[in-house]
Structure formats: C-alpha cells, structure tokens
Coordinates of C-alpha atoms and ligand atoms in Angstrom, one line a residue:
M1 CA -42.8 -68.4 294.8
T2 CA -39.4 -69.9 294.1
H3 CA -38.8 -70.8 290.4
P4 CA -38.2 -74.7 290.4
M5 CA -35.1 -74.2 288.4
Q6 CA -33.7 -72.0 291.0
E7 CA -33.4 -74.8 293.6
L8 CA -30.8 -76.4 291.2
R9 CA -29.0 -73.5 289.7
W10 CA -27.0 -71.0 291.4
P11 CA -29.1 -67.9 291.8
T12 CA -26.9 -65.9 289.6
Y13 CA -29.8 -64.9 287.3
A14 CA -33.2 -63.4 287.8
L15 CA -34.8 -66.4 286.1
R16 CA -38.1 -65.6 284.3
D17 CA -41.0 -67.9 284.8
L18 CA -40.6 -69.8 281.7
V19 CA -39.3 -73.1 280.5
L20 CA -38.2 -72.9 276.7
D21 CA -38.6 -76.5 275.2
A22 CA -38.0 -76.4 271.4
A23 CA -38.0 -74.0 268.4
V24 CA -41.1 -74.2 266.1
P25 CA -39.8 -75.8 262.9
D26 CA -39.0 -73.8 260.0
E27 CA -37.2 -74.5 257.0
R28 CA -35.4 -70.9 256.9
G29 CA -34.5 -71.2 260.4
S30 CA -36.9 -70.6 263.4
L31 CA -37.8 -67.2 264.7
R32 CA -40.2 -68.7 267.1
V33 CA -39.8 -70.9 270.1
R34 CA -42.3 -73.1 272.1
D35 CA -42.3 -73.2 275.9
S36 CA -43.1 -76.4 277.9
A37 CA -46.9 -75.4 278.1
G38 CA -46.9 -75.3 274.3
R39 CA -47.1 -71.6 274.1
V40 CA -45.2 -70.1 271.1
Y41 CA -43.2 -67.0 271.3
L42 CA -41.3 -64.6 268.9
D43 CA -37.7 -65.0 270.2
A44 CA -35.9 -61.4 270.1
V45 CA -33.6 -62.6 273.0
N46 CA -32.0 -65.7 270.6
G47 CA -29.8 -66.9 273.3
V48 CA -28.6 -63.4 273.6
G49 CA -27.7 -63.0 270.0
C50 CA -26.5 -66.5 269.4
A51 CA -28.9 -67.9 266.6
P52 CA -28.5 -65.3 263.5
L53 CA -29.9 -67.8 261.4
G54 CA -32.6 -68.7 263.9
H55 CA -33.0 -71.8 265.8
A56 CA -32.4 -75.3 264.2
H57 CA -31.6 -74.1 260.7
P58 CA -31.9 -77.3 258.6
R59 CA -28.5 -77.0 256.7
W60 CA -26.6 -75.9 259.8
V61 CA -28.0 -78.9 261.7
E62 CA -26.9 -81.0 258.9
A63 CA -23.5 -79.8 258.9
L64 CA -23.2 -80.2 262.5
T65 CA -24.6 -83.8 262.3
A66 CA -22.4 -84.5 259.5
Q67 CA -19.2 -83.3 261.6
M68 CA -20.4 -85.3 264.7
Q69 CA -20.5 -88.5 262.9
R70 CA -17.0 -87.8 261.4
L71 CA -14.9 -86.2 264.2
S72 CA -16.3 -84.6 267.5
A73 CA -13.3 -83.7 269.4
A74 CA -9.3 -82.7 268.9
A75 CA -6.7 -81.5 271.2
N76 CA -5.3 -78.3 270.2
S77 CA -1.8 -80.0 269.7
F78 CA -3.4 -81.1 266.3
S79 CA -5.2 -79.3 263.7
T80 CA -8.3 -80.0 261.7
E81 CA -9.9 -79.3 258.5
P82 CA -13.0 -77.4 259.9
Q83 CA -10.7 -75.6 262.2
R84 CA -8.2 -74.6 259.4
R85 CA -11.1 -73.6 257.1
F86 CA -13.0 -71.8 259.5
A87 CA -9.9 -69.7 260.6
A88 CA -9.3 -69.0 256.9
A89 CA -13.0 -67.8 256.6
L90 CA -12.6 -65.2 259.4
V91 CA -9.3 -64.0 258.6
A92 CA -10.8 -63.4 255.1
R93 CA -14.0 -61.4 256.4
M94 CA -12.7 -59.6 259.4
P95 CA -10.8 -56.3 259.1
V96 CA -7.8 -57.2 261.2
P97 CA -5.0 -57.0 258.8
D98 CA -2.8 -60.6 258.3
A99 CA -4.8 -61.9 261.3
R100 CA -4.1 -64.9 263.2
A101 CA -7.1 -66.6 265.1
F102 CA -7.2 -67.9 268.8
I103 CA -10.3 -69.8 268.9
A104 CA -12.2 -70.3 272.0
T105 CA -15.5 -71.3 273.3
T106 CA -16.9 -68.0 274.9
G107 CA -16.7 -64.3 274.7
T108 CA -15.2 -64.0 277.9
E109 CA -12.2 -66.2 277.2
T110 CA -11.6 -64.1 273.9
T111 CA -11.6 -61.0 276.2
E112 CA -9.0 -62.7 278.4
A113 CA -6.9 -63.7 275.1
A114 CA -6.9 -59.8 274.1
I115 CA -5.7 -58.8 277.4
K116 CA -2.9 -61.3 277.5
L117 CA -1.7 -60.6 273.9
A118 CA -1.8 -56.7 274.4
L119 CA 0.3 -56.9 277.5
R120 CA 2.6 -59.2 275.9
A121 CA 3.1 -57.9 272.6
T122 CA 3.7 -54.2 274.1
G123 CA 5.5 -55.1 277.4
R124 CA 3.3 -52.2 278.8
N125 CA 0.6 -52.4 281.8
T126 CA -2.5 -50.5 281.2
I127 CA -5.6 -51.2 279.4
V128 CA -7.9 -48.4 278.6
A129 CA -11.7 -49.5 278.9
F130 CA -14.6 -47.4 278.8
E131 CA -17.6 -46.5 281.4
R132 CA -20.3 -48.8 281.0
A133 CA -18.3 -51.4 279.4
F134 CA -19.0 -55.0 279.2
H135 CA -16.3 -57.4 278.4
G136 CA -17.0 -60.6 280.5
R137 CA -17.0 -61.8 284.1
S138 CA -13.7 -63.8 284.5
L139 CA -11.4 -61.9 286.6
G140 CA -9.2 -60.5 284.1
A141 CA -12.1 -59.3 281.7
L142 CA -14.0 -58.2 284.9
A143 CA -11.3 -55.4 285.4
C144 CA -12.3 -54.1 281.9
T145 CA -16.1 -54.4 282.7
A146 CA -17.6 -51.5 284.2
N147 CA -20.7 -52.3 286.0
T148 CA -19.9 -52.3 289.6
A149 CA -22.5 -55.0 290.6
Y150 CA -20.6 -57.5 288.4
R151 CA -17.1 -56.4 289.7
H152 CA -17.8 -56.0 293.4
P153 CA -15.8 -57.6 295.3
Y154 CA -13.8 -59.6 292.8
V155 CA -11.7 -56.9 291.3
R156 CA -8.2 -56.8 292.8
C157 CA -8.6 -59.9 294.7
L158 CA -6.0 -61.9 292.8
G159 CA -3.1 -59.2 292.9
E160 CA 0.3 -60.3 293.3
S161 CA 2.9 -59.0 295.9
E162 CA 6.0 -59.2 294.1
P163 CA 5.6 -58.9 290.3
A164 CA 8.3 -60.3 288.0
E165 CA 6.7 -58.5 285.0
P166 CA 5.8 -55.1 284.2
F167 CA 2.4 -56.2 283.3
A168 CA 2.1 -58.6 286.4
T169 CA 0.7 -55.0 287.9
A170 CA -1.5 -54.7 284.9
R171 CA -4.3 -52.0 285.5
V172 CA -7.3 -50.5 283.7
L173 CA -7.9 -47.1 283.1
R174 CA -11.4 -46.3 282.7
L175 CA -12.7 -43.2 280.6
P176 CA -16.0 -41.9 279.5
F177 CA -17.4 -43.6 276.3
G178 CA -17.2 -41.5 273.3
D179 CA -15.3 -38.5 275.0
F180 CA -12.2 -37.7 272.6
D181 CA -10.8 -35.2 275.0
A182 CA -10.5 -37.3 278.0
L183 CA -8.9 -40.1 275.7
R184 CA -6.4 -37.5 274.6
R185 CA -5.5 -36.3 278.1
A186 CA -5.2 -40.0 279.2
F187 CA -2.6 -40.4 276.4
A188 CA -0.9 -37.4 277.3
E189 CA -0.3 -38.5 280.8
H190 CA 0.0 -42.3 280.5
G191 CA 0.7 -42.8 276.9
A192 CA 3.9 -44.9 277.3
A193 CA 2.0 -47.3 279.7
I194 CA -1.1 -47.8 277.5
A195 CA -1.0 -51.3 276.0
A196 CA -4.3 -51.1 274.2
V197 CA -7.7 -49.4 274.1
F198 CA -10.5 -51.8 274.3
I199 CA -14.0 -50.9 273.0
E200 CA -17.1 -52.0 272.1
P201 CA -17.9 -50.5 268.6
I202 CA -21.7 -50.6 270.0
Q203 CA -22.0 -50.9 273.5
G204 CA -24.3 -54.0 274.1
E205 CA -25.2 -54.5 277.6
A206 CA -25.0 -51.3 278.8
G207 CA -28.4 -50.4 276.2
V208 CA -27.1 -50.5 272.8
Y209 CA -25.0 -47.2 272.7
P210 CA -23.1 -47.3 269.0
A211 CA -19.7 -45.4 268.9
S212 CA -19.5 -42.6 266.4
R213 CA -17.0 -43.0 263.6
E214 CA -15.0 -39.7 264.5
F215 CA -14.7 -41.2 267.8
L216 CA -13.4 -44.5 266.6
V217 CA -11.3 -43.0 264.0
G218 CA -9.9 -40.5 266.6
L219 CA -9.1 -43.3 269.0
H220 CA -7.4 -45.2 266.4
G221 CA -5.2 -42.3 265.5
L222 CA -4.2 -41.8 269.4
C223 CA -3.3 -45.4 269.6
R224 CA -0.9 -45.3 266.4
E225 CA 0.6 -42.1 267.8
H226 CA 1.5 -43.6 271.0
G227 CA 2.2 -47.2 270.0
A228 CA -1.0 -48.5 271.8
L229 CA -3.1 -51.4 270.2
V230 CA -6.8 -50.9 269.2
G231 CA -8.9 -53.8 270.4
A232 CA -12.4 -54.0 269.1
D233 CA -14.8 -56.2 271.5
E234 CA -17.2 -57.6 268.9
V235 CA -18.5 -60.4 271.0
Q236 CA -22.1 -59.1 270.8
S237 CA -21.9 -56.7 267.6
G238 CA -19.8 -58.8 265.2
F239 CA -20.3 -61.4 262.5
G240 CA -22.9 -59.7 260.6
R241 CA -25.4 -58.4 263.2
T242 CA -24.8 -54.9 261.9
G243 CA -25.3 -55.9 258.4
S244 CA -21.5 -55.9 257.9
W245 CA -18.9 -58.8 259.1
S246 CA -17.8 -56.4 261.9
A247 CA -19.4 -53.3 263.5
W248 CA -16.1 -51.6 263.2
A249 CA -16.0 -52.1 259.5
H250 CA -19.8 -51.1 259.5
I251 CA -19.2 -47.6 261.5
V252 CA -15.5 -46.7 260.3
G253 CA -15.3 -48.4 256.6
D254 CA -13.0 -50.8 255.1
D255 CA -9.5 -48.5 254.8
P256 CA -7.0 -50.9 256.1
A257 CA -5.2 -48.1 257.4
L258 CA -7.8 -47.6 260.0
A259 CA -8.1 -51.2 260.9
P260 CA -8.0 -52.5 264.6
D261 CA -5.3 -54.5 265.7
L262 CA -7.3 -56.9 267.8
M263 CA -10.8 -58.0 267.3
W264 CA -12.8 -60.5 269.4
I265 CA -16.0 -62.0 268.4
A266 CA -18.4 -64.8 269.9
K267 CA -22.2 -65.2 270.3
A268 CA -23.2 -65.2 266.9
L269 CA -20.1 -66.9 265.6
G270 CA -21.4 -70.5 265.8
G271 CA -25.0 -70.0 264.8
G272 CA -26.0 -71.2 268.3
F273 CA -23.1 -73.7 268.9
P274 CA -20.7 -72.1 271.5
I275 CA -17.3 -70.6 270.0
G276 CA -15.3 -67.5 270.2
V277 CA -12.3 -65.8 268.5
C278 CA -9.6 -63.5 269.1
L279 CA -8.0 -62.2 265.9
A280 CA -4.9 -60.3 266.1
R281 CA -2.6 -59.0 263.5
G282 CA 0.0 -61.5 262.4
D283 CA 3.1 -59.8 263.9
L284 CA 1.5 -59.2 267.3
A285 CA 0.1 -62.9 267.4
Q286 CA 3.7 -63.8 267.6
A287 CA 3.9 -62.5 271.0
M288 CA 1.9 -65.5 272.3
G289 CA 4.6 -68.5 272.2
K290 CA 4.1 -71.9 273.2
G291 CA 2.2 -72.2 276.7
T292 CA 1.4 -68.3 276.9
H293 CA -2.5 -69.4 276.4
G294 CA -4.5 -72.2 275.5
T295 CA -8.0 -74.0 275.9
T296 CA -9.1 -77.6 275.6
F297 CA -12.4 -77.1 273.9
G298 CA -11.6 -73.8 271.8
G299 CA -11.6 -74.6 267.9
N300 CA -13.5 -77.9 268.4
P301 CA -14.2 -79.4 265.0
L302 CA -18.0 -79.3 265.9
A303 CA -17.9 -75.9 266.9
C304 CA -15.9 -74.9 263.7
A305 CA -18.3 -76.7 261.4
A306 CA -21.1 -74.8 262.9
G307 CA -19.2 -71.8 262.4
L308 CA -18.5 -72.6 258.6
A309 CA -22.0 -73.5 257.9
T310 CA -23.3 -70.1 259.7
I311 CA -21.0 -68.2 257.3
D312 CA -22.2 -70.1 254.3
I313 CA -26.0 -69.9 255.2
L314 CA -25.5 -66.0 255.9
E315 CA -23.9 -65.5 252.6
R316 CA -26.0 -67.7 250.3
D317 CA -29.3 -66.2 251.8
G318 CA -28.2 -62.8 251.9
L319 CA -28.7 -62.4 255.7
L320 CA -26.1 -59.6 256.3
A321 CA -28.4 -57.4 254.0
A322 CA -31.6 -58.5 255.9
A323 CA -29.9 -57.8 259.4
A324 CA -28.8 -54.3 258.0
A325 CA -32.6 -53.6 257.1
Q326 CA -33.9 -54.0 260.6
L327 CA -33.3 -50.8 262.1
P328 CA -34.4 -48.7 259.8
T329 CA -37.4 -50.6 259.2
L330 CA -38.2 -50.5 262.9
Q331 CA -37.8 -46.7 262.8
A332 CA -40.1 -46.5 260.0
I333 CA -42.7 -48.8 262.0
A334 CA -42.4 -46.5 265.0
R335 CA -42.9 -43.4 263.1
E336 CA -46.2 -44.8 261.4
E337 CA -47.5 -45.9 265.0
P338 CA -45.8 -43.6 267.4
C339 CA -45.4 -44.5 271.1
A340 CA -45.0 -41.4 273.3
R341 CA -43.0 -43.4 276.2
V342 CA -40.2 -44.5 273.7
H343 CA -37.4 -42.2 274.1
E344 CA -35.1 -43.6 271.4
I345 CA -34.6 -46.3 269.1
R346 CA -30.8 -46.9 268.3
G347 CA -28.2 -49.4 267.3
H348 CA -27.3 -50.6 263.9
G349 CA -28.9 -53.3 261.7
A350 CA -30.1 -56.1 264.0
L351 CA -28.8 -54.9 267.2
I352 CA -31.4 -52.4 268.4
G353 CA -32.3 -50.7 271.5
V354 CA -35.5 -49.2 272.2
Q355 CA -35.0 -46.6 275.3
V356 CA -38.2 -46.3 277.3
G357 CA -38.8 -43.2 279.5
K358 CA -36.9 -40.1 280.3
P359 CA -33.0 -40.3 279.9
G360 CA -32.0 -41.6 283.4
E361 CA -35.4 -43.4 284.1
Q362 CA -35.2 -46.9 285.2
I363 CA -37.9 -49.2 283.9
G364 CA -36.8 -52.7 285.6
T365 CA -38.3 -55.9 284.1
A366 CA -42.0 -55.2 284.0
V367 CA -42.1 -54.1 280.4
G368 CA -40.3 -57.3 279.2
D369 CA -42.2 -59.6 281.4
R370 CA -45.6 -58.0 280.1
M371 CA -44.3 -58.5 276.6
M372 CA -43.7 -62.1 277.1
R373 CA -46.7 -62.6 278.9
D374 CA -49.3 -60.7 277.1
H375 CA -47.7 -60.5 273.8
G376 CA -45.8 -63.5 273.3
V377 CA -42.5 -61.8 272.5
L378 CA -39.2 -62.5 274.3
V379 CA -36.8 -59.5 274.9
T380 CA -34.2 -58.6 277.5
V381 CA -34.0 -55.0 279.1
C382 CA -30.3 -53.8 279.3
G383 CA -29.1 -50.8 281.0
G384 CA -32.2 -50.7 283.1
H385 CA -33.9 -48.6 280.5
T386 CA -33.7 -50.1 277.1
I387 CA -35.3 -52.9 275.5
R388 CA -32.7 -54.8 273.5
L389 CA -33.8 -56.6 270.2
L390 CA -31.4 -59.4 269.1
L391 CA -33.5 -61.0 266.3
P392 CA -32.2 -63.6 263.9
Y393 CA -31.1 -61.6 260.8
R394 CA -34.0 -62.8 258.6
A395 CA -36.5 -61.4 260.7
G396 CA -38.3 -58.5 258.7
A397 CA -41.3 -55.9 258.9
D398 CA -43.8 -58.7 259.9
E399 CA -41.9 -59.5 263.2
L400 CA -40.6 -56.0 263.8
R401 CA -44.1 -54.9 263.6
E402 CA -45.2 -57.7 266.1
V403 CA -42.3 -56.6 268.4
W404 CA -43.2 -53.1 268.0
R405 CA -47.0 -53.3 269.0
A406 CA -45.8 -55.5 271.8
I407 CA -43.7 -52.7 273.3
S408 CA -46.1 -50.1 272.8
R409 CA -49.3 -52.2 274.1
S410 CA -47.2 -53.2 277.1
L411 CA -46.2 -49.7 277.8
E412 CA -49.8 -48.5 277.3
S413 CA -51.2 -51.2 279.9
E414 CA -48.4 -50.1 282.5
A415 CA -49.6 -46.6 282.2
T416 CA -53.3 -47.4 282.8
Ligands
PLP1 C1 -19.3 -56.9 274.3 C2 -19.2 -58.5 275.1 N1 -18.0 -59.0 275.5 C3 -17.9 -60.0 276.2 C4 -19.0 -60.8 276.6 C5 -19.0 -61.9 277.4 O1 -19.2 -62.9 276.6 P1 -19.6 -64.6 277.2 O2 -20.9 -64.2 278.0 O3 -19.9 -65.4 276.0 O4 -18.4 -65.0 278.0 C6 -20.3 -60.1 276.3 C7 -21.5 -61.0 276.5 O5 -22.5 -60.4 276.6 C8 -20.2 -59.0 275.6 O6 -21.6 -58.6 275.2

C-alpha cells in the first residue's frame, strides 16, 4: 500500500508507516513521542540526533519564544547579539585554534563551506576523503561522500571545460578509513596537491565506526608535514554527543598542537532547530573574502538563540557527562543480558552502533520495524547492519535497558 504521505513528497525516503504528532511533555526534555493514533515511542532516532535535550525542553522553548518575539530574521550583512554570543560560545568550546565561524543551516552546507575554504586557503585542488564517508548530498559534499547509491549519477555532472583556477578542477581522492599506510602513500604521491583531509572522527551513517587516536594523530602529522589542512566533519559526532564538545577532542585529547584546522557541526547544534557551523582557524578564514560564500538563513537570530539555550542547558544540567555514560551503560546491560545475534556494540557516548549478525551480513530494516511496532522504540539502521542509537543525552540506564530488550526481543522473534 502506498503511504499517504508518499503521494505528496518526493519518494526520496523509505517512509515508515508512522505519523509523528507530538512529544510527551516532560520538564527535563521529552525522550518520548506520540504518533497520530496516540501510541507512545521511546525516540532513539531523535530527528537523527538533532534533539540532544530531548524534545521541547521547556527552557529551550522559552528562549526561542523570547527571541521570536524580539527579532526573527536578520540579513547576514548585519550582525545580531544572539549570533555574536553563539559564535563566541562555540569558539570557546571547540578545539579549532583562534576560530572564526561560518554559520549555516544544515550539515551539508557546512561541508560545502569547508571544501571552498580548503581549496581557497591552500590553492590546491585535492581533498582526501574516506571509504564509507558521509559528508552530505549537495554536489560538492556528495563528491566527498562515498556511498555510490547517493552519488550516482551526479558526481562530475557539473564539470567545467576550461577551468580558470587550479581548484576549478578539484577532485576527491578516496582512501580506506583507518589505513595509515594508504594515507602516507597518497601524501608521498600527491602531497603537493592535497588541500585537506576530511574525516568523520566517528563515521555515523556508515554504521558508527570510530577512528582510533593513533590514526587521527598520524593523519594530523602527515597533513602538517605536507601543508594540508585537517578537516573534521562533526555534523553527527559533535556538540557533546560523545561526552566532549567534539569527538576529535574526545578521541585525540585537547593538546592544541593536535587540533584540526577546520571543524563543522550541525544536527545537535540547535537542540532541534536547524543550524550548522563551519569553524576555521582565523588565518585560514581570511581566504574567504567578500562574496566568496553566503547563505540567507545561516546565523538566523532564532537559530542562534536556540543554540545558545542548548549550550546553557547542556552545561547546567551536566548533560555531557550523561552522554558519555551511555555507551558503557549499554555495554554493561548487554553483558548482563547477552544476545547472541549482536556482533558488536561500538561508538562513543551517545552515538552508539549495535551491529547485528556476522560481519558483512545485511539485516535490512526489519529489525528496526519490529522494534517500532512490537516494542515502541524508534531507531534507524545504518550501513545495512547496524542499529544506531542517537538518544537525547540525559537518557540513562532505564531507557538503555528498554532499547536493549527491544533489540534482543526483536532479533529473537525474527529467528523463530
Ligand atoms: C557526518 C555528516 N556530514 C554531513 C551530513 C549532512 O548533514 P545534513 O543532512 O544536515 O545536510 C551528515 C548527515 O547525516 C553527516 O552525518
């Protein structure tokens, strides 16, 4: 049967048979949503990691309402107080040294900003990106994304025949994630052309694969040696989800000598309101002169007020520590109540992947559908094999046990 919404929307998503209606009110931010038939679900999709406070946190709603009544739009040829304060708050918390912010609306836009800056600031034409990487779906970001199902047939469709600048023929060199020798060989061969290496410190869409500290430090060293920039795509992993403000700092540590040159963040950043930011080292940001980039909605006062309220609540309520505790808590629950079909539980903090089946086995969407239908838990399956949990940061042992039981019971009922 065709889903009623399928007739109105482009068929770009496999729509699940569920109409989300409202969050179940909760003073600490809601972990549960209600569908149009009144059924309640524990929400581990969370707008794909966009509501770190849970839904409709009362203090977040209050801050947005106050800003809405004050000023709701401003062109980027002006600045606003929420924008200034938000940029300052990010610069103070993220590891990019002496950073300058380009504020956008989505993750993809921030990848685009990072590509432009890397090419301009270095005058080079090659971006290194990794196998399984996801950086967005606009044509520039898509060139860095690995999945052929998303790429085909767009990549290369907007090439120029007579490029005037070296970076008008920019290209992406794709390497295996975590393979330091492959990276070293690529630098030996193409080092003078490599503008930047783009990496998700935790690959999210691919199935929640964290990079090792050793690999990130090695990558950083090679970039420094060859004059290339280090670009950390933290659209999914950043803004407290690991328990630290960035996954980079969580994995690598906060030594400024090992900091990335560029970092872009979205999803959790607005607490549910659309906003993304690309941070670049101050000297590099100078490469983006007037007219080199822009966006109408980026840095909108409402979005910045939402981001500021999110930072305030995350800090005052100790939610980064709560996020950090999620992965070890789930792993402890899994040890108490083992499930043979689960191959691995990995990630950091509140970005968790539960891989099902043998390595290489594809599980499709059936487990997720069963968890939703039979156990009232919403999850996404990514990489075709891994149940991804993106719970609000305050979710604790009770919710994780509920998710775990939904996973194991769904897998058991599938096996019988
Ligand atoms: C690592 C990463 N980069 C970029 C994007 C694109 O972000 P958006 O969908 O907000 O454009 C995503 C989205 O999932 C992502 O996970």
